[in-house]
CSV table of C-alpha atoms in Angstrom, one decimal:
chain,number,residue,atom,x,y,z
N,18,UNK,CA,-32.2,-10.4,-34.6
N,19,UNK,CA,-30.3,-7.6,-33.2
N,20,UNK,CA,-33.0,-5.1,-35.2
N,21,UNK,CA,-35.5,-7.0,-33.4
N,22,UNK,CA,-34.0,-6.3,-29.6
N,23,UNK,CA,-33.7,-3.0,-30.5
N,24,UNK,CA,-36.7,-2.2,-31.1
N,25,UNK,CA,-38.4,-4.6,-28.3
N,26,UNK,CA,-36.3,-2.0,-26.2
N,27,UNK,CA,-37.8,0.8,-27.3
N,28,UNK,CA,-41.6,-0.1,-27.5
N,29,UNK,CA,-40.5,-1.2,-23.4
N,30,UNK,CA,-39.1,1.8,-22.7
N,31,UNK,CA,-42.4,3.5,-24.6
N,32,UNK,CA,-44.4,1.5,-22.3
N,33,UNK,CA,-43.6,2.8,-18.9
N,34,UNK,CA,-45.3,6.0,-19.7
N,35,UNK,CA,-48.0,4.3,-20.4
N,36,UNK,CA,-48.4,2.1,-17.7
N,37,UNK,CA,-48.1,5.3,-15.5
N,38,UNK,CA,-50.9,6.8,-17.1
N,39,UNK,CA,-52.9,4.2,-17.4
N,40,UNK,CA,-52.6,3.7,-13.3
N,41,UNK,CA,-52.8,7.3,-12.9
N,42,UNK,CA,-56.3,7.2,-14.9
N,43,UNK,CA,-57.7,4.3,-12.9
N,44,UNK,CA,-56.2,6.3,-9.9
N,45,UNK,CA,-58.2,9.4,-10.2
N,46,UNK,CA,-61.1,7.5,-11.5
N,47,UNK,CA,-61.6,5.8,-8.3
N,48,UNK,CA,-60.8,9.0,-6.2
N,49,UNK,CA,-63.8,10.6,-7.4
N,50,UNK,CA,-66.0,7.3,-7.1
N,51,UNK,CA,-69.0,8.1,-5.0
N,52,UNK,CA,-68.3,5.3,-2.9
N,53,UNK,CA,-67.2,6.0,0.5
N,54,UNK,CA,-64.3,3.4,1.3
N,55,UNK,CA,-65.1,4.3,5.3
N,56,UNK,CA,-68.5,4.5,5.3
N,57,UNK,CA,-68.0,0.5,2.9
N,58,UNK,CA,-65.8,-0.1,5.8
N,59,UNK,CA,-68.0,0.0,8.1
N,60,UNK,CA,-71.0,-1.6,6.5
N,61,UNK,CA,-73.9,-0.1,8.0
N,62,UNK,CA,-72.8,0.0,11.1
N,63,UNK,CA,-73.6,3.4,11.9
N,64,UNK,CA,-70.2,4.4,12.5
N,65,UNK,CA,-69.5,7.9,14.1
N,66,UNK,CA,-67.9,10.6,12.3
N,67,UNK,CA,-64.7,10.4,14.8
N,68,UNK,CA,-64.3,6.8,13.6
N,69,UNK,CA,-64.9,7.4,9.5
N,70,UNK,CA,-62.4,10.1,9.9
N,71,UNK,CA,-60.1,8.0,12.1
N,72,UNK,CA,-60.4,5.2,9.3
N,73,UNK,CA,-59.4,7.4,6.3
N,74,UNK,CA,-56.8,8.6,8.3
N,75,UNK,CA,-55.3,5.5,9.0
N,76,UNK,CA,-55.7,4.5,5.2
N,77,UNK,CA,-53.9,8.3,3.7
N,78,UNK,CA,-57.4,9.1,2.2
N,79,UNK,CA,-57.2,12.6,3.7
N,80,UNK,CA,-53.5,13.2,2.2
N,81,UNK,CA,-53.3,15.3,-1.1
N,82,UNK,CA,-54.0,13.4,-4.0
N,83,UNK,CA,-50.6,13.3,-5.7
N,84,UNK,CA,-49.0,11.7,-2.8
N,85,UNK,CA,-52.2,9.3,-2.6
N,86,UNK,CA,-50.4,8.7,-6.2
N,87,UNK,CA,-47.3,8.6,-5.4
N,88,UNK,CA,-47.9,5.8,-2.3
N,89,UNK,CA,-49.7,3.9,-4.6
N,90,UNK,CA,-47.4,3.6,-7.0
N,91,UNK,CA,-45.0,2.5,-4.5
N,92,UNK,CA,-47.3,-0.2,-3.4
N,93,UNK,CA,-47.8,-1.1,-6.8
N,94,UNK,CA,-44.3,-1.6,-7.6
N,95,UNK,CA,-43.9,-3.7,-4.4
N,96,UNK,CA,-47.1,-6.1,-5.4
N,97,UNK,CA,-49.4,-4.3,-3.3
N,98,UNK,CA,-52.6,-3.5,-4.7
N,99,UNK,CA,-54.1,-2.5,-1.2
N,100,UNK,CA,-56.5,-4.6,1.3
N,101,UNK,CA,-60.1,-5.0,0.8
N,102,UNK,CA,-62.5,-2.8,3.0
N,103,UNK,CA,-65.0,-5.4,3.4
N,104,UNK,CA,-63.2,-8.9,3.9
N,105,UNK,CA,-60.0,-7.6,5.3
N,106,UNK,CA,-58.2,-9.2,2.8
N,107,UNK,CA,-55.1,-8.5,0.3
N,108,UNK,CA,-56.5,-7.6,-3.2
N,109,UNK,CA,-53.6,-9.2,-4.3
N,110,UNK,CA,-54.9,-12.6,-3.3
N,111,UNK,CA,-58.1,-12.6,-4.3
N,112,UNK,CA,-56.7,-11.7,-8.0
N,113,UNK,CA,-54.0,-14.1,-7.9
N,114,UNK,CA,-57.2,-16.7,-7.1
N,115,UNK,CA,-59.4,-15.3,-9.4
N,116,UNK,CA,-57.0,-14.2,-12.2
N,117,UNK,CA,-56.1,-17.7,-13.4
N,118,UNK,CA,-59.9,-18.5,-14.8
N,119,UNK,CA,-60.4,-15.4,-16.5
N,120,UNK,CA,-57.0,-16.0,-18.0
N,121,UNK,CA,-57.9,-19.7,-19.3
N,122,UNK,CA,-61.3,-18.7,-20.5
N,123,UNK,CA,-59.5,-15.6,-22.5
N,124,UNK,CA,-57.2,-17.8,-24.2
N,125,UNK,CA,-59.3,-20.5,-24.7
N,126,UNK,CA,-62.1,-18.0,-26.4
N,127,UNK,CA,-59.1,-16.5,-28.2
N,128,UNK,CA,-57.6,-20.1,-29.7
N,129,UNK,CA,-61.4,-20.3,-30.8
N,130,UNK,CA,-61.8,-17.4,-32.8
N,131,UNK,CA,-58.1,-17.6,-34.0
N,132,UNK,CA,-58.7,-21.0,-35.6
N,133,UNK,CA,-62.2,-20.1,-36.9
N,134,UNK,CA,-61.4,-16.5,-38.9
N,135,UNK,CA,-58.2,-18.0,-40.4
N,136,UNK,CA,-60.6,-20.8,-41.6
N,137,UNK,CA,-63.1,-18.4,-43.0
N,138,UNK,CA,-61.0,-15.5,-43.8
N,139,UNK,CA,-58.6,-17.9,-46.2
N,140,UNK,CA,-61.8,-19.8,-47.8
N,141,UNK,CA,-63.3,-16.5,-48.6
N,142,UNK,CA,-60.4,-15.1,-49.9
N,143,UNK,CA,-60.0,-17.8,-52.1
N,144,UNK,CA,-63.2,-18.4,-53.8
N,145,UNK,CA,-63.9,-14.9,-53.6
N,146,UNK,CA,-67.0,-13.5,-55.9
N,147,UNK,CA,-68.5,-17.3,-55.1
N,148,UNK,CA,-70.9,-18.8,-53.3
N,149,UNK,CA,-68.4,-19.8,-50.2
N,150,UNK,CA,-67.4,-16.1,-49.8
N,151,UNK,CA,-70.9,-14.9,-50.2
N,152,UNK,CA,-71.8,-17.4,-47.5
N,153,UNK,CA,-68.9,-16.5,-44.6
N,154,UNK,CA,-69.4,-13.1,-45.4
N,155,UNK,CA,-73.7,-13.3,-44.5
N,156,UNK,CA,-72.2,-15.4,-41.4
N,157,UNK,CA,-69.8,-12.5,-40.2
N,158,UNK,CA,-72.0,-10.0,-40.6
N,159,UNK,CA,-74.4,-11.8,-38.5
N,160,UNK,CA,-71.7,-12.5,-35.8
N,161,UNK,CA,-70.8,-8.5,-35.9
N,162,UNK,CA,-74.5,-8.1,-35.4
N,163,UNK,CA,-74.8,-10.5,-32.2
N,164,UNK,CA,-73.4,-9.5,-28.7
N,165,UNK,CA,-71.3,-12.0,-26.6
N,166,UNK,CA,-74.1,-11.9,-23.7
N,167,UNK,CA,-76.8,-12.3,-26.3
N,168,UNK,CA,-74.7,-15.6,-28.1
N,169,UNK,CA,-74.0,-16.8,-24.7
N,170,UNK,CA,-78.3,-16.8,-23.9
N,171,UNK,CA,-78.9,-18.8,-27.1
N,172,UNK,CA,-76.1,-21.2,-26.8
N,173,UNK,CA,-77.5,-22.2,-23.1
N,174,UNK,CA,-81.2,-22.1,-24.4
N,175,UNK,CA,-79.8,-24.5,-27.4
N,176,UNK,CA,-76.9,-26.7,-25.9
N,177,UNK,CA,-76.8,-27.0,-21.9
N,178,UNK,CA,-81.2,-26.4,-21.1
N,179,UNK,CA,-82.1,-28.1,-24.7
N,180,UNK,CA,-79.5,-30.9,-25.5
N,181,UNK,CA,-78.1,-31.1,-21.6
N,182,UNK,CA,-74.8,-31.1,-23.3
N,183,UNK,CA,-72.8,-28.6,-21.5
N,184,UNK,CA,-73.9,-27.3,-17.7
N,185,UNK,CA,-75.5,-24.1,-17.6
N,186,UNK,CA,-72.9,-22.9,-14.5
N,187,UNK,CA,-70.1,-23.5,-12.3
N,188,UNK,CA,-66.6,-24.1,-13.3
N,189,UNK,CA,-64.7,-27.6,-12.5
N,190,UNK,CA,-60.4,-27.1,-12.0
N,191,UNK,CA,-58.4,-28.5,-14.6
N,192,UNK,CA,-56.4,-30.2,-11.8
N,193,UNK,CA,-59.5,-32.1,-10.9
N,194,UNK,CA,-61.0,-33.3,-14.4
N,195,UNK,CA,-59.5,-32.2,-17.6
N,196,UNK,CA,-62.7,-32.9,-19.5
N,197,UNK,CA,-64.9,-31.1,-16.8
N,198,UNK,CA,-63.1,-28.3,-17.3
N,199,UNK,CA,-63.4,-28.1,-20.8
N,200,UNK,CA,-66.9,-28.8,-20.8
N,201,UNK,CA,-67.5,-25.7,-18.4
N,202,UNK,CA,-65.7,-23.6,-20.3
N,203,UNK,CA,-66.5,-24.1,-23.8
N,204,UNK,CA,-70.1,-22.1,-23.8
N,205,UNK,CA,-68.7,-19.3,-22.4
N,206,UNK,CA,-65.8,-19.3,-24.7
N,207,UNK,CA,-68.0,-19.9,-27.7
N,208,UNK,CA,-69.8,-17.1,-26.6
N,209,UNK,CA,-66.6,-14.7,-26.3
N,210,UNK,CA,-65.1,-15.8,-29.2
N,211,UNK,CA,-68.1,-15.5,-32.2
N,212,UNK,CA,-68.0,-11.8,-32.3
N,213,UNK,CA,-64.1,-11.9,-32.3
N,214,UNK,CA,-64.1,-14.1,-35.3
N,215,UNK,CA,-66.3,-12.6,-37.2
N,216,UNK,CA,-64.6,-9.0,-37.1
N,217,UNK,CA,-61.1,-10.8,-37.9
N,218,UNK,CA,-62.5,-13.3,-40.6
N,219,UNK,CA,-63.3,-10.2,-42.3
N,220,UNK,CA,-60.2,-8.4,-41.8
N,221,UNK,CA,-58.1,-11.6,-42.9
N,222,UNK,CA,-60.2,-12.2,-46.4
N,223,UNK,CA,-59.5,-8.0,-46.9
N,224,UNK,CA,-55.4,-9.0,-46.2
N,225,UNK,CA,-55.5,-12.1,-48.2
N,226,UNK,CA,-57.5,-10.2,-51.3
N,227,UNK,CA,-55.0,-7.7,-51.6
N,228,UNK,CA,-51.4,-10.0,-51.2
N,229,UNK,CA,-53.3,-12.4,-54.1
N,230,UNK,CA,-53.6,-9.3,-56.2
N,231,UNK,CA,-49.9,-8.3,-56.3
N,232,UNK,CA,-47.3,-8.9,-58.7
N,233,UNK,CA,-45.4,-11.4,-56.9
N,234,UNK,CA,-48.1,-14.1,-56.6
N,235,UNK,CA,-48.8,-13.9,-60.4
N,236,UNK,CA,-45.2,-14.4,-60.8
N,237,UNK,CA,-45.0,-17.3,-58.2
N,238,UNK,CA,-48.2,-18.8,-59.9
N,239,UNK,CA,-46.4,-18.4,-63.3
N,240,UNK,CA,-43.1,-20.1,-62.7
N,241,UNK,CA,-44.9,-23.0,-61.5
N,242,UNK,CA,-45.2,-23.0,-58.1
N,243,UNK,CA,-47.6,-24.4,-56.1
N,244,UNK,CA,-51.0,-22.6,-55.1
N,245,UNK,CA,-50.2,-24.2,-51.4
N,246,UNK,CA,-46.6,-23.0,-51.4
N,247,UNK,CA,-47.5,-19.5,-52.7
N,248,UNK,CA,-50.5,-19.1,-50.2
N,249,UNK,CA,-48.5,-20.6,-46.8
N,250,UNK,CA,-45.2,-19.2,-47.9
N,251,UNK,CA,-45.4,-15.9,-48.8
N,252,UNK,CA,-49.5,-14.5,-48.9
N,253,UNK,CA,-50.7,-15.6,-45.3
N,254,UNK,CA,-47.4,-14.2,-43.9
N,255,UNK,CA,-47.7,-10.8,-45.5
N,256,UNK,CA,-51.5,-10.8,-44.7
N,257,UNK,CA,-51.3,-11.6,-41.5
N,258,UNK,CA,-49.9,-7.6,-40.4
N,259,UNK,CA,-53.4,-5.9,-40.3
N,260,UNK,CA,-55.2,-8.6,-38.6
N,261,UNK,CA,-52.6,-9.1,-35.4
N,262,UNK,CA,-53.3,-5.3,-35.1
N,263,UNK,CA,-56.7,-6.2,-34.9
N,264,UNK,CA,-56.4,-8.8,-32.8
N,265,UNK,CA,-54.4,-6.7,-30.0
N,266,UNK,CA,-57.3,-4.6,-29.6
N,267,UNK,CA,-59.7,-7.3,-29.4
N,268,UNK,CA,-58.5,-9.0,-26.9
N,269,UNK,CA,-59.1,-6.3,-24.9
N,270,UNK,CA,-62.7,-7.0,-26.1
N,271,UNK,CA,-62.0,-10.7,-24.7
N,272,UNK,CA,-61.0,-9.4,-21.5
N,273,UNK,CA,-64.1,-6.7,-21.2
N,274,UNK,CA,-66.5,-9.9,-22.3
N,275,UNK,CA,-65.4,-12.2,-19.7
N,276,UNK,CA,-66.8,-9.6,-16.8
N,277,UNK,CA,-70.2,-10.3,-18.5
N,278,UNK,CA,-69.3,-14.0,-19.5
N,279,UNK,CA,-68.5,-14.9,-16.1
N,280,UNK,CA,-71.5,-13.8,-14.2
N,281,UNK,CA,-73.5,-15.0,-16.6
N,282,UNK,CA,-71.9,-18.9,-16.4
N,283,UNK,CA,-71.2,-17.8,-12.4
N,284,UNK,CA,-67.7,-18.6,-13.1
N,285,UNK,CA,-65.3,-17.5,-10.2
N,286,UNK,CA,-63.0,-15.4,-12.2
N,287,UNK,CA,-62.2,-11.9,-12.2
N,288,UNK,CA,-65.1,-10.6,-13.6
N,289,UNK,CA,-67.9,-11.8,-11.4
N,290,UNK,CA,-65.4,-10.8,-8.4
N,291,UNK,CA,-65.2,-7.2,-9.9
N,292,UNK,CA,-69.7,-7.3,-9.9
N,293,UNK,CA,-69.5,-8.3,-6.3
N,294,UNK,CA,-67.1,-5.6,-4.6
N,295,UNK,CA,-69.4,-3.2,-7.1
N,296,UNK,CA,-72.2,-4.2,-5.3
N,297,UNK,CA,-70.1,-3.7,-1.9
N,298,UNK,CA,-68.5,-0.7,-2.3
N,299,UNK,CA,-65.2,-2.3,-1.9
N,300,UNK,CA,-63.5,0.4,-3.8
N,301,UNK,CA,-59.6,-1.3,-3.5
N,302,UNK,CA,-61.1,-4.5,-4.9
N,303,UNK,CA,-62.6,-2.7,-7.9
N,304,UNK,CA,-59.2,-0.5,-8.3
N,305,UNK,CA,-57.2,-3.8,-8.0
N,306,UNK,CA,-59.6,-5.4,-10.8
N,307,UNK,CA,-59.9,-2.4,-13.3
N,308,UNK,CA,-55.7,-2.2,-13.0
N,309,UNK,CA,-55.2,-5.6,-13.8
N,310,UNK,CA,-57.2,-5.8,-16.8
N,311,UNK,CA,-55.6,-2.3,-17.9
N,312,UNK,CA,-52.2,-3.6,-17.6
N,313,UNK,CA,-53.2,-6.9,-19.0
N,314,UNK,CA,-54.5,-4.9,-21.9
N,315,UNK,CA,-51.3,-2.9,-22.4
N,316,UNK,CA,-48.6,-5.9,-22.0
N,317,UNK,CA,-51.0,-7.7,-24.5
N,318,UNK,CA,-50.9,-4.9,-27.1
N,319,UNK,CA,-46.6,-5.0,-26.5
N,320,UNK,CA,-46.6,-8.6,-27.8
N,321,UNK,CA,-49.0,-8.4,-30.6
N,322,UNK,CA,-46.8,-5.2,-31.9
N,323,UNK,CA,-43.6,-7.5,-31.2
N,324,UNK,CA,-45.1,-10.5,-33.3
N,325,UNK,CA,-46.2,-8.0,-36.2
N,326,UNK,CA,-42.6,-6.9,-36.1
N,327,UNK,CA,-41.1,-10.5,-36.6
N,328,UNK,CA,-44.1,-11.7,-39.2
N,329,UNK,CA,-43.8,-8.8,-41.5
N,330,UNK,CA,-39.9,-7.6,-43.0
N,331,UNK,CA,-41.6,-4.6,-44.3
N,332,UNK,CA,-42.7,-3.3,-40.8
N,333,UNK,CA,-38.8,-4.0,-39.8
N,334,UNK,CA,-37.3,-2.1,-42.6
N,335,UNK,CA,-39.7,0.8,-41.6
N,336,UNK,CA,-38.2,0.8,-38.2
C-alpha cells in the first residue's frame, strides 16, 4: 500500500507540468486563432476602431503574451475560465451545464465497449486457431474499418428511422425518466463505443494468448486446477496491463467522438456547445471547451496508470 502512495505521489507531482503545458498549448493556440474576440464581441455591429481597441483593452488582449499566461493561469486556478464574448456569460457555467451529458454518454459508451472486448477478446483467446476467433477477429477488423460518425448513420437508418426503436435526437434528464434517458443515449453510445471495442478486443485476445502460453498456466492446468480458476485468477489479471494502457488513450478517442456524436444526436453536451461558439467566434467558449477536454484527458490517463499499477505486481516491482 505504502509503494502504491508513493508512487500515486510522484505520477501527481509529474502531472503539474503537464497540466501547465497542456494549458500553455491551448493558450497560444487560441492566441493566434484568426478570430477576433472584439470584432465577435461586437457581432456585426460595425464597431469603431476606438471601441475594438477599448474592448481588448478592457479584456488584457493588448498585454504581452506571457502575462496574458500568467492571468490566465491565475483565473484558471481560481475556477475562472473567462466570460463569453457573445452571451455575456461565465464559461464556467455553460461547462458545468453542458459537461455533465458528455460525461454520462463517455462513460456509458465506455461500460459498452469495456463489457463487449473482454467478451470477445477472452472467447478469441480461448478457442484461438477456431472458428470463434476467426469470426471476432473478421468482426474487429470491420469495426477498426468503420468511423463512429459513419456507425452512428447506419444505426439511425436501421434502429430509430427503420424499427422507430430509439429517437433519432434530443436527450431526456435522468432525473426526469430513467428509461428516456437511456433510450437517448444508447445510439450514440453504440456508436462511440464500436470502434473502441474493436481496437481493445484485439489487444485483450494478443494479452490473453501470451499469459496462456507461459509456464505457470501449464503448471496450474497440470496440478489440477481449474480452467475457470487459472483464467479469472491469474491470466486475465496479468493480461489486463497492455489493454488499460490502451484504454487511457482511447478514451480520449471517447471524448474527441462525442463532439461529433453530439451534433449529430443534437445532444446538449459539450461537443455541440464547442460547434456553436466555432460558428460564433466566441473564442473563450472554445478555450474553456478545448481545456476541459485536455485536462479531462490528462486526469483520465493518471487513473488508468494508477489502476495498471494496482492490477499488475510486475509494473510495481519495476517501480
Amino acid at each position: 500500500m505504502i509503494v502504491v502512495v508513493r508512487m500515486l505521489a510522484g505520477r501527481i507531482l509529474a502531472l503539474i507540468p503537464l497540466l501547465l503545458g497542456v494549458i500553455l498549448f491551448v493558450f497560444v493556440v487560441m492566441r493566434f486563432s484568426p478570430v477576433d474576440p472584439a470584432l465577435a464581441a461586437f457581432n456585426g455591429a460595425n464597431a469603431s476602431q476606438a471601441q475594438l481597441q477599448q474592448f481588448r483593452a478592457q479584456n488584457g488582449l493588448l498585454d504581452p503574451l506571457p502575462l496574458q499566461y500568467v492571468h490566465f493561469v491565475w483565473h484558471l486556478l481560481h475556477g475562472d475560465f473567462g466570460t463569453s464574448v457573445i452571451t455575456k456569460e461565465p464559461v464556467g457555467q455553460t461547462i458545468a451545464t453542458a459537461l455533465p451529458l458528455t460525461v454520462q454518454l463517455t462513460l456509458l459508451g465506455l461500460v459498452l465497449a469495456l463489457v463487449l472486448s473482454l467478451v470477445l477478446g477472452v472467447t478469441s483467446a480461448l478457442f484461438r486457431g477456431r472458428w470463434p476467433d476467426q469470426l471476432i477477429r473478421v468482426l474487429t477488423l470491420g469495426g477498426l474499418a468503420a468511423p463512429a460518425f459513419w456507425i452512428a448513420l447506419l444505426l439511425v437508418q436501421w434502429l430509430a428511422v427503420g424499427k422507430g426503436l430509439f429517437p433519432t435526437s434530443g436527450y431526456i434528464n435522468p432525473a426526469d425518466s430513467l428509461s428516456g434517458w437511456l433510450n437517448s443515449l444508447t445510439l450514440p453510445a453504440i456508436s462511440l463505443s464500436l470502434p473502441v471495442a474493436a481496437q481493445l478486443t484485439r489487444v485483450i485476445r494478443t494479452s490473453m494468448v501470451e499469459e496462456l502460453d507461459k509456464d505457470y498456466v501449464r503448471t496450474a492446468r497440470g496440478g489440477g486446477l481449474p480452467p475457470v480458476v487459472v483464467v479469472g485468477r491469474n491470466v486475465l489479471r496479468n493480461a489486463l496491463t497492455t489493454p488499460l494502457t490502451v484504454l487511457g488513450l482511447r478514451i480520449g478517442y471517447l471524448l474527441g467522438g462525442a463532439v461529433v456524436i453530439e451534433t449529430m444526436f443534437a445532444l446538449p453536451g459539450m461537443g455541440q456547445n464547442m460547434i456553436q461558439a466555432v460558428q460564433d467566434g466566441d473564442t473563450a467558449k472554445v478555450q474553456g471547451f478545448v481545456l476541459t477536454i485536455a485536462i479531462a484527458f490528462v486526469l483520465v490517463n493518471l487513473v488508468v496508470d494508477v489502476l495498471s499499477l494496482v492490477v499488475s505486481p510486475r509494473l510495481r516491482s519495476r517501480s
